[in-house]
């Protein structure tokens, strides 16, 4: 059974804090993605990675960075959290070249006060 | 113009009716199209994919694609209250990139 897990379901942080969101998949997928989901805006791609130590910017990378040191783990980092980064963050993974079937994690609802 | 557009809804249909969800996309070279279902508080799950013009049926779900009109739709026959969710249209842009619409919220009333 495919599985994508995220480190937290709910997170509350203060403005200026450094925030780490972790995603782990057990399907040996090459591709991993970080999205944020906001009402009326849908899913927007922040970063994706197609291999260890490789990363590509998505549509809204500003204020975020990522790390992929191991194939199964993809971390999203908010260097200095701001209130406009309050959102639902979704991680997904898929085989390289087969972006068709994206498997999503349960999501992390982040609130920045 | 957004790359993938959907009516945000909410779309409300009575139980047993046909629910029709629509999506338009702007990139003419897009080849692959998907419908995801997202229950409130949950993550999206893939329910249908379609790659060729025409209809594709899977149980109570039918996806329809018209590449000339850059239009893809999802029909849900015999709608059930358990179908109440947000439906996301997604378009594959290249091998590593998928673009999602904002979603249409569907409510099926008993």
Short mmCIF file of C-alpha atoms in Angstrom, two decimals:
data_model
loop_
_atom_site.label_atom_id
_atom_site.label_comp_id
_atom_site.label_asym_id
_atom_site.label_seq_id
_atom_site.Cartn_x
_atom_site.Cartn_y
_atom_site.Cartn_z
CA UNK A 1 0.00 0.00 0.00
CA UNK A 2 1.46 3.32 -1.07
CA UNK A 3 2.26 5.72 1.67
CA UNK A 4 3.26 9.35 1.90
CA UNK A 5 3.56 10.74 5.39
CA UNK A 6 4.05 14.26 6.65
CA UNK A 7 5.64 15.13 9.95
CA UNK A 8 2.74 17.11 11.40
CA UNK A 9 -0.99 17.50 10.70
CA UNK A 10 -1.23 20.83 12.47
CA UNK A 11 1.48 23.34 13.27
CA UNK A 12 1.36 26.77 14.89
CA UNK A 13 4.41 29.01 14.61
CA UNK A 14 5.26 32.63 15.26
CA UNK A 15 6.36 35.18 12.69
CA UNK A 16 10.09 34.97 12.07
CA UNK A 17 10.49 31.39 13.21
CA UNK A 18 12.25 28.83 11.04
CA UNK A 19 9.85 26.05 10.13
CA UNK A 20 10.63 22.56 8.86
CA UNK A 21 8.00 20.41 7.17
CA UNK A 22 9.02 16.87 6.39
CA UNK A 23 7.64 14.41 3.90
CA UNK A 24 8.54 10.74 3.62
CA UNK A 25 7.43 8.26 0.96
CA UNK A 26 7.99 4.53 0.94
CA UNK A 27 7.40 3.86 -2.77
CA UNK A 28 10.92 4.50 -4.09
CA UNK A 29 9.57 7.42 -6.13
CA UNK A 30 12.04 9.72 -7.83
CA UNK A 31 9.75 12.75 -7.97
CA UNK A 32 8.59 14.58 -4.90
CA UNK A 33 6.57 17.80 -4.74
CA UNK A 34 5.55 20.44 -2.26
CA UNK A 35 2.31 22.34 -2.83
CA UNK A 36 0.36 24.82 -0.83
CA UNK A 37 -3.40 24.91 -1.03
CA UNK A 38 -5.43 28.02 -0.36
CA UNK A 39 -9.17 28.62 -0.85
CA UNK A 40 -9.94 29.85 -4.33
CA UNK A 41 -6.37 29.35 -5.50
CA UNK A 42 -6.16 25.59 -5.56
CA UNK A 43 -2.89 23.72 -5.41
CA UNK A 44 0.18 25.77 -6.22
CA UNK A 45 3.57 24.18 -6.72
CA UNK A 46 6.33 25.50 -4.46
CA UNK A 47 9.23 23.19 -5.33
CA UNK A 48 9.77 19.77 -6.76
CA UNK A 49 12.66 17.35 -6.82
CA UNK A 50 13.33 14.63 -9.38
CA UNK A 51 16.32 13.09 -7.66
CA UNK A 52 18.41 13.25 -4.51
CA UNK A 53 19.97 16.70 -4.09
CA UNK A 54 18.10 17.95 -7.18
CA UNK A 55 15.42 20.60 -6.94
CA UNK A 56 13.43 22.82 -9.24
CA UNK A 57 11.43 25.92 -8.41
CA UNK A 58 7.72 25.78 -8.90
CA UNK A 59 5.36 28.70 -9.25
CA UNK A 60 5.77 30.24 -5.80
CA UNK A 61 9.21 29.45 -4.36
CA UNK A 62 9.76 32.82 -2.66
CA UNK A 63 10.19 32.46 1.08
CA UNK A 64 10.76 28.71 0.87
CA UNK A 65 13.66 26.35 0.41
CA UNK A 66 13.85 22.58 0.17
CA UNK A 67 16.20 19.76 0.96
CA UNK A 68 16.42 16.25 -0.50
CA UNK A 69 19.31 14.38 1.05
CA UNK A 70 17.68 10.95 0.75
CA UNK A 71 15.40 9.61 -1.93
CA UNK A 72 12.51 8.97 0.42
CA UNK A 73 12.57 12.32 2.23
CA UNK A 74 11.78 15.81 0.99
CA UNK A 75 11.81 18.73 3.39
CA UNK A 76 10.25 22.15 3.00
CA UNK A 77 11.85 24.97 4.96
CA UNK A 78 10.38 28.35 5.77
CA UNK A 79 13.47 30.37 6.66
CA UNK A 80 11.50 33.11 8.42
CA UNK A 81 7.81 32.36 8.66
CA UNK A 82 5.35 35.10 7.80
CA UNK A 83 1.60 35.31 8.29
CA UNK A 84 0.99 35.03 4.53
CA UNK A 85 2.50 31.55 4.68
CA UNK A 86 -0.43 30.34 6.74
CA UNK A 87 -1.81 27.58 4.54
CA UNK A 88 -2.32 23.87 3.98
CA UNK A 89 0.91 22.26 2.74
CA UNK A 90 0.69 19.07 0.74
CA UNK A 91 3.51 16.77 -0.24
CA UNK A 92 3.21 14.38 -3.17
CA UNK A 93 5.38 11.83 -4.92
CA UNK A 94 5.45 9.87 -8.15
CA UNK A 95 7.79 7.90 -10.39
CA UNK A 96 10.02 9.95 -12.68
CA UNK A 97 8.28 10.70 -15.96
CA UNK A 98 5.01 9.44 -14.57
CA UNK A 99 3.71 12.60 -12.96
CA UNK A 100 0.27 11.33 -13.87
CA UNK A 101 -0.43 9.56 -10.62
CA UNK A 102 0.59 11.75 -7.75
CA UNK A 103 0.26 10.25 -4.30
CA UNK A 104 -0.44 12.86 -1.69
CA UNK A 105 0.40 12.98 1.98
CA UNK A 106 -2.27 13.93 4.53
CA UNK A 107 -1.23 17.57 4.57
CA UNK A 108 0.07 19.96 7.22
CA UNK A 109 -2.08 22.90 8.22
CA UNK A 110 0.37 25.61 9.21
CA UNK A 111 -0.73 28.71 11.07
CA UNK A 112 1.74 31.56 11.46
CA UNK A 113 0.78 34.05 14.15
CA UNK B 1 -5.57 33.80 -17.44
CA UNK B 2 -5.20 30.82 -15.12
CA UNK B 3 -3.77 27.72 -16.70
CA UNK B 4 -6.56 25.51 -15.42
CA UNK B 5 -9.96 27.00 -14.64
CA UNK B 6 -12.92 25.50 -12.86
CA UNK B 7 -16.16 26.89 -11.52
CA UNK B 8 -15.65 27.11 -7.79
CA UNK B 9 -19.24 26.19 -7.04
CA UNK B 10 -20.69 25.16 -4.80
CA UNK B 11 -22.57 22.82 -7.08
CA UNK B 12 -25.55 21.23 -5.40
CA UNK B 13 -27.44 18.25 -6.84
CA UNK B 14 -30.06 15.92 -5.37
CA UNK B 15 -29.20 12.33 -4.63
CA UNK B 16 -29.52 10.17 -7.74
CA UNK B 17 -28.99 13.05 -10.16
CA UNK B 18 -26.09 13.57 -12.57
CA UNK B 19 -23.42 15.99 -11.41
CA UNK B 20 -21.49 17.74 -14.17
CA UNK B 21 -18.11 19.30 -13.40
CA UNK B 22 -16.26 21.37 -15.98
CA UNK B 23 -12.68 22.45 -16.55
CA UNK B 24 -10.88 24.48 -19.20
CA UNK B 25 -7.15 24.74 -19.75
CA UNK B 26 -4.95 27.18 -21.61
CA UNK B 27 -1.94 25.11 -22.76
CA UNK B 28 -2.76 23.61 -26.16
CA UNK B 29 0.05 21.06 -25.98
CA UNK B 30 -1.29 19.44 -22.81
CA UNK B 31 -1.80 15.73 -23.38
CA UNK B 32 -2.94 14.28 -20.08
CA UNK B 33 -5.84 15.25 -17.88
CA UNK B 34 -6.93 14.14 -14.45
CA UNK B 35 -9.68 14.45 -11.93
CA UNK B 36 -8.90 14.30 -8.23
CA UNK B 37 -11.41 14.13 -5.41
CA UNK B 38 -10.68 15.84 -2.10
CA UNK B 39 -12.85 15.33 0.94
CA UNK B 40 -12.88 18.10 3.50
CA UNK B 41 -9.73 17.99 5.61
CA UNK B 42 -8.21 15.23 3.48
CA UNK B 43 -5.65 15.11 0.71
CA UNK B 44 -6.55 14.73 -2.99
CA UNK B 45 -6.96 11.27 -4.49
CA UNK B 46 -6.94 10.42 -8.18
CA UNK B 47 -10.26 9.17 -9.51
CA UNK B 48 -9.97 9.48 -13.30
CA UNK B 49 -7.40 10.12 -15.99
CA UNK B 50 -8.05 10.75 -19.70
CA UNK B 51 -5.61 11.11 -22.57
CA UNK B 52 -7.68 10.96 -25.78
CA UNK B 53 -10.59 12.93 -27.11
CA UNK B 54 -13.95 11.44 -26.25
CA UNK B 55 -15.41 9.75 -23.22
CA UNK B 56 -13.89 7.43 -20.66
CA UNK B 57 -16.13 5.62 -18.24
CA UNK B 58 -15.30 4.09 -14.88
CA UNK B 59 -18.29 2.95 -12.88
CA UNK B 60 -20.48 5.97 -12.14
CA UNK B 61 -17.80 8.38 -13.38
CA UNK B 62 -17.33 9.54 -16.98
CA UNK B 63 -14.54 11.86 -18.05
CA UNK B 64 -14.96 13.75 -21.31
CA UNK B 65 -12.15 15.43 -23.21
CA UNK B 66 -12.31 17.86 -26.11
CA UNK B 67 -8.81 19.04 -26.97
CA UNK B 68 -9.98 21.36 -29.75
CA UNK B 69 -12.07 23.27 -27.22
CA UNK B 70 -9.50 22.77 -24.45
CA UNK B 71 -12.22 21.41 -22.26
CA UNK B 72 -12.46 18.45 -19.92
CA UNK B 73 -15.42 17.44 -17.81
CA UNK B 74 -16.43 14.88 -15.22
CA UNK B 75 -19.91 13.42 -14.99
CA UNK B 76 -21.04 11.59 -11.89
CA UNK B 77 -24.15 9.48 -12.45
CA UNK B 78 -26.49 8.46 -9.64
CA UNK B 79 -24.83 10.94 -7.31
CA UNK B 80 -24.57 9.87 -3.70
CA UNK B 81 -24.08 11.97 -0.54
CA UNK B 82 -20.66 10.28 -0.26
CA UNK B 83 -19.70 12.03 -3.52
CA UNK B 84 -19.85 15.37 -1.69
CA UNK B 85 -16.30 16.70 -1.97
CA UNK B 86 -14.15 19.15 -3.88
CA UNK B 87 -13.15 17.95 -7.35
CA UNK B 88 -9.83 19.13 -8.72
CA UNK B 89 -9.05 19.18 -12.41
CA UNK B 90 -5.38 18.69 -13.24
CA UNK B 91 -3.41 18.99 -16.46
CA UNK B 92 0.00 17.49 -17.13
CA UNK B 93 2.28 20.18 -18.52
CA UNK B 94 5.45 18.12 -18.88
CA UNK B 95 6.96 14.99 -17.42
CA UNK B 96 7.51 16.54 -14.04
CA UNK B 97 4.84 19.17 -13.76
CA UNK B 98 1.13 19.04 -13.12
CA UNK B 99 -1.13 22.07 -12.91
CA UNK B 100 -4.26 22.01 -10.78
CA UNK B 101 -7.45 24.00 -10.94
CA UNK B 102 -8.87 25.61 -7.81
CA UNK B 103 -11.53 22.92 -7.53
CA UNK B 104 -15.32 22.71 -7.63
CA UNK B 105 -17.14 21.94 -4.42
CA UNK B 106 -19.95 19.44 -4.93
CA UNK B 107 -22.75 18.82 -2.46
CA UNK B 108 -25.14 15.92 -3.00
CA UNK B 109 -28.30 16.37 -0.96
CA UNK B 110 -30.16 13.29 0.31
#
